[in-house]
PDB file of C-alpha atoms in Angstrom:
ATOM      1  CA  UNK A   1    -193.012  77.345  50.464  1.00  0.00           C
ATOM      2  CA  UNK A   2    -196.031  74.768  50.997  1.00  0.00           C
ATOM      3  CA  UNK A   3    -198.216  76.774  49.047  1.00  0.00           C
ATOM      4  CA  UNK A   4    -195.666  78.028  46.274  1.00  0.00           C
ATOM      5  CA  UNK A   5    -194.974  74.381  45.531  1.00  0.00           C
ATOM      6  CA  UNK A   6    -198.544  73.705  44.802  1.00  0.00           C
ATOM      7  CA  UNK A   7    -198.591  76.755  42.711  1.00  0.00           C
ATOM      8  CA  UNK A   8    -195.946  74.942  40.631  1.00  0.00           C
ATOM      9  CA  UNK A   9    -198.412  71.516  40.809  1.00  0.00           C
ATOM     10  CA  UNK A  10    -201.513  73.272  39.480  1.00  0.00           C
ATOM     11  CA  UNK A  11    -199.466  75.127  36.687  1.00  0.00           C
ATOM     12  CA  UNK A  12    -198.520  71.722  35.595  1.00  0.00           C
ATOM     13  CA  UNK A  13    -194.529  72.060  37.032  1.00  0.00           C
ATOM     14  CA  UNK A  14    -194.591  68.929  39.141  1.00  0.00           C
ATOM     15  CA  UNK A  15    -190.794  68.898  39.119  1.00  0.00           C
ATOM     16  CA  UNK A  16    -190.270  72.310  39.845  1.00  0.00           C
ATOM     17  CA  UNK A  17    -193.098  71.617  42.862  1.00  0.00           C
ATOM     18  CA  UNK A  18    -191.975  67.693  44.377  1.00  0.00           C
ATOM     19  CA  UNK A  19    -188.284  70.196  44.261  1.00  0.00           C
ATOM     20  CA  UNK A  20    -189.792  72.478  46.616  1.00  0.00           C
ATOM     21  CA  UNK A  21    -191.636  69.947  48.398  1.00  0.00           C
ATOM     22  CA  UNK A  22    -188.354  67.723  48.823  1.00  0.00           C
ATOM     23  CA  UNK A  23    -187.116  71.094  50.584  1.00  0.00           C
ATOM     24  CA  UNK A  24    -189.976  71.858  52.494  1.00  0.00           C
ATOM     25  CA  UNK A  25    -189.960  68.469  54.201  1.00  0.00           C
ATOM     26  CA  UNK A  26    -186.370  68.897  55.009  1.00  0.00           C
ATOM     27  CA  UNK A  27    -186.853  72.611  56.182  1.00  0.00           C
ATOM     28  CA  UNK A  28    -190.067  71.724  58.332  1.00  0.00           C
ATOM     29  CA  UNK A  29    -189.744  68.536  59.479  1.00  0.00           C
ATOM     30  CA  UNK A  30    -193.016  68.444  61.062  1.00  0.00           C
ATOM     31  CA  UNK A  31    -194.877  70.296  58.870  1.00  0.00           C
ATOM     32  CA  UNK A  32    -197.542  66.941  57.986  1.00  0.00           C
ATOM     33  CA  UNK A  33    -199.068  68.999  54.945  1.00  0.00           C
ATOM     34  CA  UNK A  34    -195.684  69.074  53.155  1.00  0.00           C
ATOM     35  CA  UNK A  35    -195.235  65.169  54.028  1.00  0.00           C
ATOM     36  CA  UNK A  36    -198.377  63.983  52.397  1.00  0.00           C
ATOM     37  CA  UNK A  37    -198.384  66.321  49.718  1.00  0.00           C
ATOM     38  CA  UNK A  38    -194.767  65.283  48.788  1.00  0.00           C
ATOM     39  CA  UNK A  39    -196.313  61.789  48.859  1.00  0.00           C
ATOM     40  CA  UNK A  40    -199.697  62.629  46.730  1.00  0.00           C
ATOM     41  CA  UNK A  41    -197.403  64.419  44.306  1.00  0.00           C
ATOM     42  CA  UNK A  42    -195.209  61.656  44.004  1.00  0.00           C
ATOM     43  CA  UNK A  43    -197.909  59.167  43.649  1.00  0.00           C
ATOM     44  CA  UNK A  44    -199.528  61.233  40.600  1.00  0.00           C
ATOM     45  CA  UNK A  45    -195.943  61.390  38.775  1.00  0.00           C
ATOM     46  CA  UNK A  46    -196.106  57.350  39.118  1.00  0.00           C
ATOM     47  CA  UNK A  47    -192.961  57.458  41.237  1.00  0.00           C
ATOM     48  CA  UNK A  48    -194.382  54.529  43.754  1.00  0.00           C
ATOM     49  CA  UNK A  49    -191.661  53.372  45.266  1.00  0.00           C
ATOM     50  CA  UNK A  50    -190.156  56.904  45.631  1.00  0.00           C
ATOM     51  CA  UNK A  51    -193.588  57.722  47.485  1.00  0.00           C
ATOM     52  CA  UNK A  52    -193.223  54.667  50.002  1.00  0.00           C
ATOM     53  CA  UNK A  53    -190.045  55.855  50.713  1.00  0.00           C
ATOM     54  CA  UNK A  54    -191.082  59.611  51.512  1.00  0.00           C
ATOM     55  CA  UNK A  55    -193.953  58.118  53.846  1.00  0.00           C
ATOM     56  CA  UNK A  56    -191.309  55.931  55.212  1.00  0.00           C
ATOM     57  CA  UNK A  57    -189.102  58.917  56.442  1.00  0.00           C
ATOM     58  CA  UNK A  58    -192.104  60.874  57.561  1.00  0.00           C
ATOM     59  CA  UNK A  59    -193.004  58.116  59.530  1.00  0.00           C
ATOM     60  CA  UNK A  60    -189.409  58.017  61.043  1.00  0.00           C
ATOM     61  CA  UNK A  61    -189.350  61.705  61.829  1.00  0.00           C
ATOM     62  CA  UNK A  62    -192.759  60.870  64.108  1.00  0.00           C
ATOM     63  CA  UNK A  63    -190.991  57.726  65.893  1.00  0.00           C
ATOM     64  CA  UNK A  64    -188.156  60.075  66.846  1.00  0.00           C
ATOM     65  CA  UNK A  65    -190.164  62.695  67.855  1.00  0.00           C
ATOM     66  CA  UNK A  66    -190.130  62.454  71.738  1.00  0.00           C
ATOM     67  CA  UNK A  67    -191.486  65.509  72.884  1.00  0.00           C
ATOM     68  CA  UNK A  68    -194.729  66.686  71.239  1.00  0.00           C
ATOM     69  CA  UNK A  69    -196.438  70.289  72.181  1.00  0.00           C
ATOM     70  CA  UNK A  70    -200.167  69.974  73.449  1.00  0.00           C
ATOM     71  CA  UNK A  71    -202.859  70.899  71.454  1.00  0.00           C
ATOM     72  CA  UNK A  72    -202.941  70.588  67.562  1.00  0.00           C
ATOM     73  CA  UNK A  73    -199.380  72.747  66.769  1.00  0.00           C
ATOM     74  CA  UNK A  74    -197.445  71.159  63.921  1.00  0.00           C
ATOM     75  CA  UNK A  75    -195.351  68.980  66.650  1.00  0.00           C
ATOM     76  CA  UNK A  76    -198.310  67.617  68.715  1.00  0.00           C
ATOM     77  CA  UNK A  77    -199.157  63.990  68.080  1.00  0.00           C
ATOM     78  CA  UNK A  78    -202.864  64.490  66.389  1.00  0.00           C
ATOM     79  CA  UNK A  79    -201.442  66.652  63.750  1.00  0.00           C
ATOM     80  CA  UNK A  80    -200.276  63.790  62.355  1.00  0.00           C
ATOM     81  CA  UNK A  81    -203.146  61.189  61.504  1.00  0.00           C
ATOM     82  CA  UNK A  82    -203.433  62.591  58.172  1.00  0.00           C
ATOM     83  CA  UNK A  83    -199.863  61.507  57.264  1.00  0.00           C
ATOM     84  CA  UNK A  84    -200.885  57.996  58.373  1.00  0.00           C
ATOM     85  CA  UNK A  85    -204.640  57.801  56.588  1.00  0.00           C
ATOM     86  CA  UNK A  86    -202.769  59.371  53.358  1.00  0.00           C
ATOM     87  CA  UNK A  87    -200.463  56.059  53.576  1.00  0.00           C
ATOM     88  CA  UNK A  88    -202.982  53.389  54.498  1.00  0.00           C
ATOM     89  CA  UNK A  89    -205.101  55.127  51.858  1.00  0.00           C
ATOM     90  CA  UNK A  90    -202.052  55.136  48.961  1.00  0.00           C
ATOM     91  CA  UNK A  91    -201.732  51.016  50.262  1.00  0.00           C
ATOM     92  CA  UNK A  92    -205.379  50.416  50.054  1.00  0.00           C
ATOM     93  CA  UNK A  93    -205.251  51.738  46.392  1.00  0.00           C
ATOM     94  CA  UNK A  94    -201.635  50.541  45.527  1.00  0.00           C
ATOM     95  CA  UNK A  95    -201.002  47.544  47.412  1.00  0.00           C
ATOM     96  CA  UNK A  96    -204.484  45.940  47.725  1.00  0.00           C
ATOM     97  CA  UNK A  97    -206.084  45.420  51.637  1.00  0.00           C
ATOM     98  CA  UNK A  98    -203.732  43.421  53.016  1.00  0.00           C
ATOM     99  CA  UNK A  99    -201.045  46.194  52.336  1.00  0.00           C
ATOM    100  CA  UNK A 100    -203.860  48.857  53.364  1.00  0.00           C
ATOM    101  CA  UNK A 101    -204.424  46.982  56.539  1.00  0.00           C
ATOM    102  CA  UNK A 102    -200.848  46.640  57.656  1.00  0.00           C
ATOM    103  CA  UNK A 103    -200.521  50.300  57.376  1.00  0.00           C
ATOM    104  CA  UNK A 104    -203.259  50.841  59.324  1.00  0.00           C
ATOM    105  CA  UNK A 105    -202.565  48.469  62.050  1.00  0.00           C
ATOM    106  CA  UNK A 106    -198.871  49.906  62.230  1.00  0.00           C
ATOM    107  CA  UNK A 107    -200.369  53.478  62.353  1.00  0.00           C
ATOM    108  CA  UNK A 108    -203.100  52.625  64.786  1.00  0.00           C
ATOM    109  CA  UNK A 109    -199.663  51.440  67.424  1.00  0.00           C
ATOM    110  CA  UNK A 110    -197.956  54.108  66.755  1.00  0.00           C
ATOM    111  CA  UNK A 111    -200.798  56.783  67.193  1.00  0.00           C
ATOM    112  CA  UNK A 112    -201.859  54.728  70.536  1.00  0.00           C
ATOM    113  CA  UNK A 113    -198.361  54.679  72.170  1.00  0.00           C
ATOM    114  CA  UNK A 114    -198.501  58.519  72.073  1.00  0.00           C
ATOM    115  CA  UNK A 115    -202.293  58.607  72.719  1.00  0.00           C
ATOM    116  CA  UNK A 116    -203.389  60.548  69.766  1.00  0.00           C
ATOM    117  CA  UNK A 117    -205.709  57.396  67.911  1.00  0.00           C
ATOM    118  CA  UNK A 118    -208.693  59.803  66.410  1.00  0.00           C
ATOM    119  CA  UNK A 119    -211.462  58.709  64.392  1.00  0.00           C
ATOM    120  CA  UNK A 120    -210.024  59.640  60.808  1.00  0.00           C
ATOM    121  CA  UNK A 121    -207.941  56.837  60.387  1.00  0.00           C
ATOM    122  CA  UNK A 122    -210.117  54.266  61.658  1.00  0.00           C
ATOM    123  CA  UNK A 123    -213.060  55.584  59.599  1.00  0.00           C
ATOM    124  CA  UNK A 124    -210.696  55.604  56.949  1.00  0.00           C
ATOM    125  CA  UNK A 125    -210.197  51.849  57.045  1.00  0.00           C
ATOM    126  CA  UNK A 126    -213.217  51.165  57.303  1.00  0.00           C
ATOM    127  CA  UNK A 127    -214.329  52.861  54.025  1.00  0.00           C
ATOM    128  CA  UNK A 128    -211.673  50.670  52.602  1.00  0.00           C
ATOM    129  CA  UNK A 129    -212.882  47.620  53.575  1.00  0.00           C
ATOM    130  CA  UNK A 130    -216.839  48.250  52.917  1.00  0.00           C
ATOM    131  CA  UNK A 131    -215.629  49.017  49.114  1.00  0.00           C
ATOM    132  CA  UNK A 132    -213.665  45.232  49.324  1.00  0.00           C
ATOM    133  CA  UNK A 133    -216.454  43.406  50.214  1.00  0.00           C
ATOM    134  CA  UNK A 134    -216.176  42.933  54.032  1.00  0.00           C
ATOM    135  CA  UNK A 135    -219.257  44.854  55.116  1.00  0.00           C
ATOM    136  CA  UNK A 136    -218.832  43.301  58.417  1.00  0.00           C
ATOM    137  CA  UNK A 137    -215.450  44.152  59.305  1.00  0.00           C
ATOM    138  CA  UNK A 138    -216.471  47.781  57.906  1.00  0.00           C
ATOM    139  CA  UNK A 139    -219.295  47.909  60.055  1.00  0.00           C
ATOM    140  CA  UNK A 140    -217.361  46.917  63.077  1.00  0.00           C
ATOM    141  CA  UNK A 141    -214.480  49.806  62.393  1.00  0.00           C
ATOM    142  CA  UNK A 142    -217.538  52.583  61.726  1.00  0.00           C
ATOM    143  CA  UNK A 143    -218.255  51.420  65.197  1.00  0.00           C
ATOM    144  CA  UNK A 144    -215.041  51.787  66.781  1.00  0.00           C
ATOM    145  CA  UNK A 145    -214.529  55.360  64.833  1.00  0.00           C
ATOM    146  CA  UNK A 146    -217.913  56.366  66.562  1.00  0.00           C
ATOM    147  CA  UNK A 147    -216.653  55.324  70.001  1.00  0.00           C
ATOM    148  CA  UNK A 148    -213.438  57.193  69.541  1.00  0.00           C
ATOM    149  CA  UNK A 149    -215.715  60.320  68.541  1.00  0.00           C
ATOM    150  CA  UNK A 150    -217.392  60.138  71.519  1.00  0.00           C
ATOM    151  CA  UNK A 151    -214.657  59.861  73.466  1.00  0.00           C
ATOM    152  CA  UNK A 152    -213.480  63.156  75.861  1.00  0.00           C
ATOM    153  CA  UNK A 153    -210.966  65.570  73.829  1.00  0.00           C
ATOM    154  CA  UNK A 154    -211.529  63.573  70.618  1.00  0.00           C
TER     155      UNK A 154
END
């Protein structure tokens, strides 16, 4: 269904897609692709609020997730950092750095209580802070990504 909504994106039918998408998300609760490209589809149709709220519930449905599988399948905790960059990145660019930053520092607690902090969303954050000006606090991030690379099972 993922990939037949984005059929309907690139052929210009975002309704007929975010429809699908709305569906998938529902269907496959887990399924982080479907999350963030509900959200990214959203974002493009100017529907911002609508978008915070999907990320919201996406977030929700990883909070009451209690159980995850090992490894990278669609309910293990690392499978979802790209849900959480998408949204930091979406505040970066919608709500300015402080908004970007919050989301981060909410995602970065949430991914550490489960143990599955990687490098993308750190890196992420930093990139986002070098392009506002605050080369230091950038530099300092790329450092911490680095760490986290070099870190066992990362």
């Amino acid at each position: 269904m993922h990939a037949l909504a984005l059929a309907w994106w690139q052929l210009g039918r975002t309704d007929k897609a975010e429809q699908i998408l709305r569906k998938v998300t529902k269907v496959h609760k887990y399924f982080v692709p479907g999350w963030v490209t509900l959200c990214r589809l959203l974002e493009q149709r100017g529907k911002i609020e609508g978008t915070r709220k999907v990320f919201e519930q996406a977030v929700n449905v990883y909070r009451k997730t209690t159980k995850p599988k090992k490894g990278y399948s669609s309910k293990s905790w690392g499978k979802w950092t790209p849900l959480f960059t998408a949204r930091a990145d979406f505040e970066f660019r919608r709500g300015g750095i402080a908004a970007g930053r919050k989301s981060v520092v909410e995602a970065i607690r949430l991914l550490k209580e489960k143990q599955a902090l990687d490098a993308r969303l750190v890196t992420s954050w930093a990139l986002h802070e070098m392009k506002s000006g605050n080369k230091k606090i950038g530099a300092a991030l790329y450092g911490k990504a680095l760490e986290l690379l070099q870190k066992p099972g990362s």
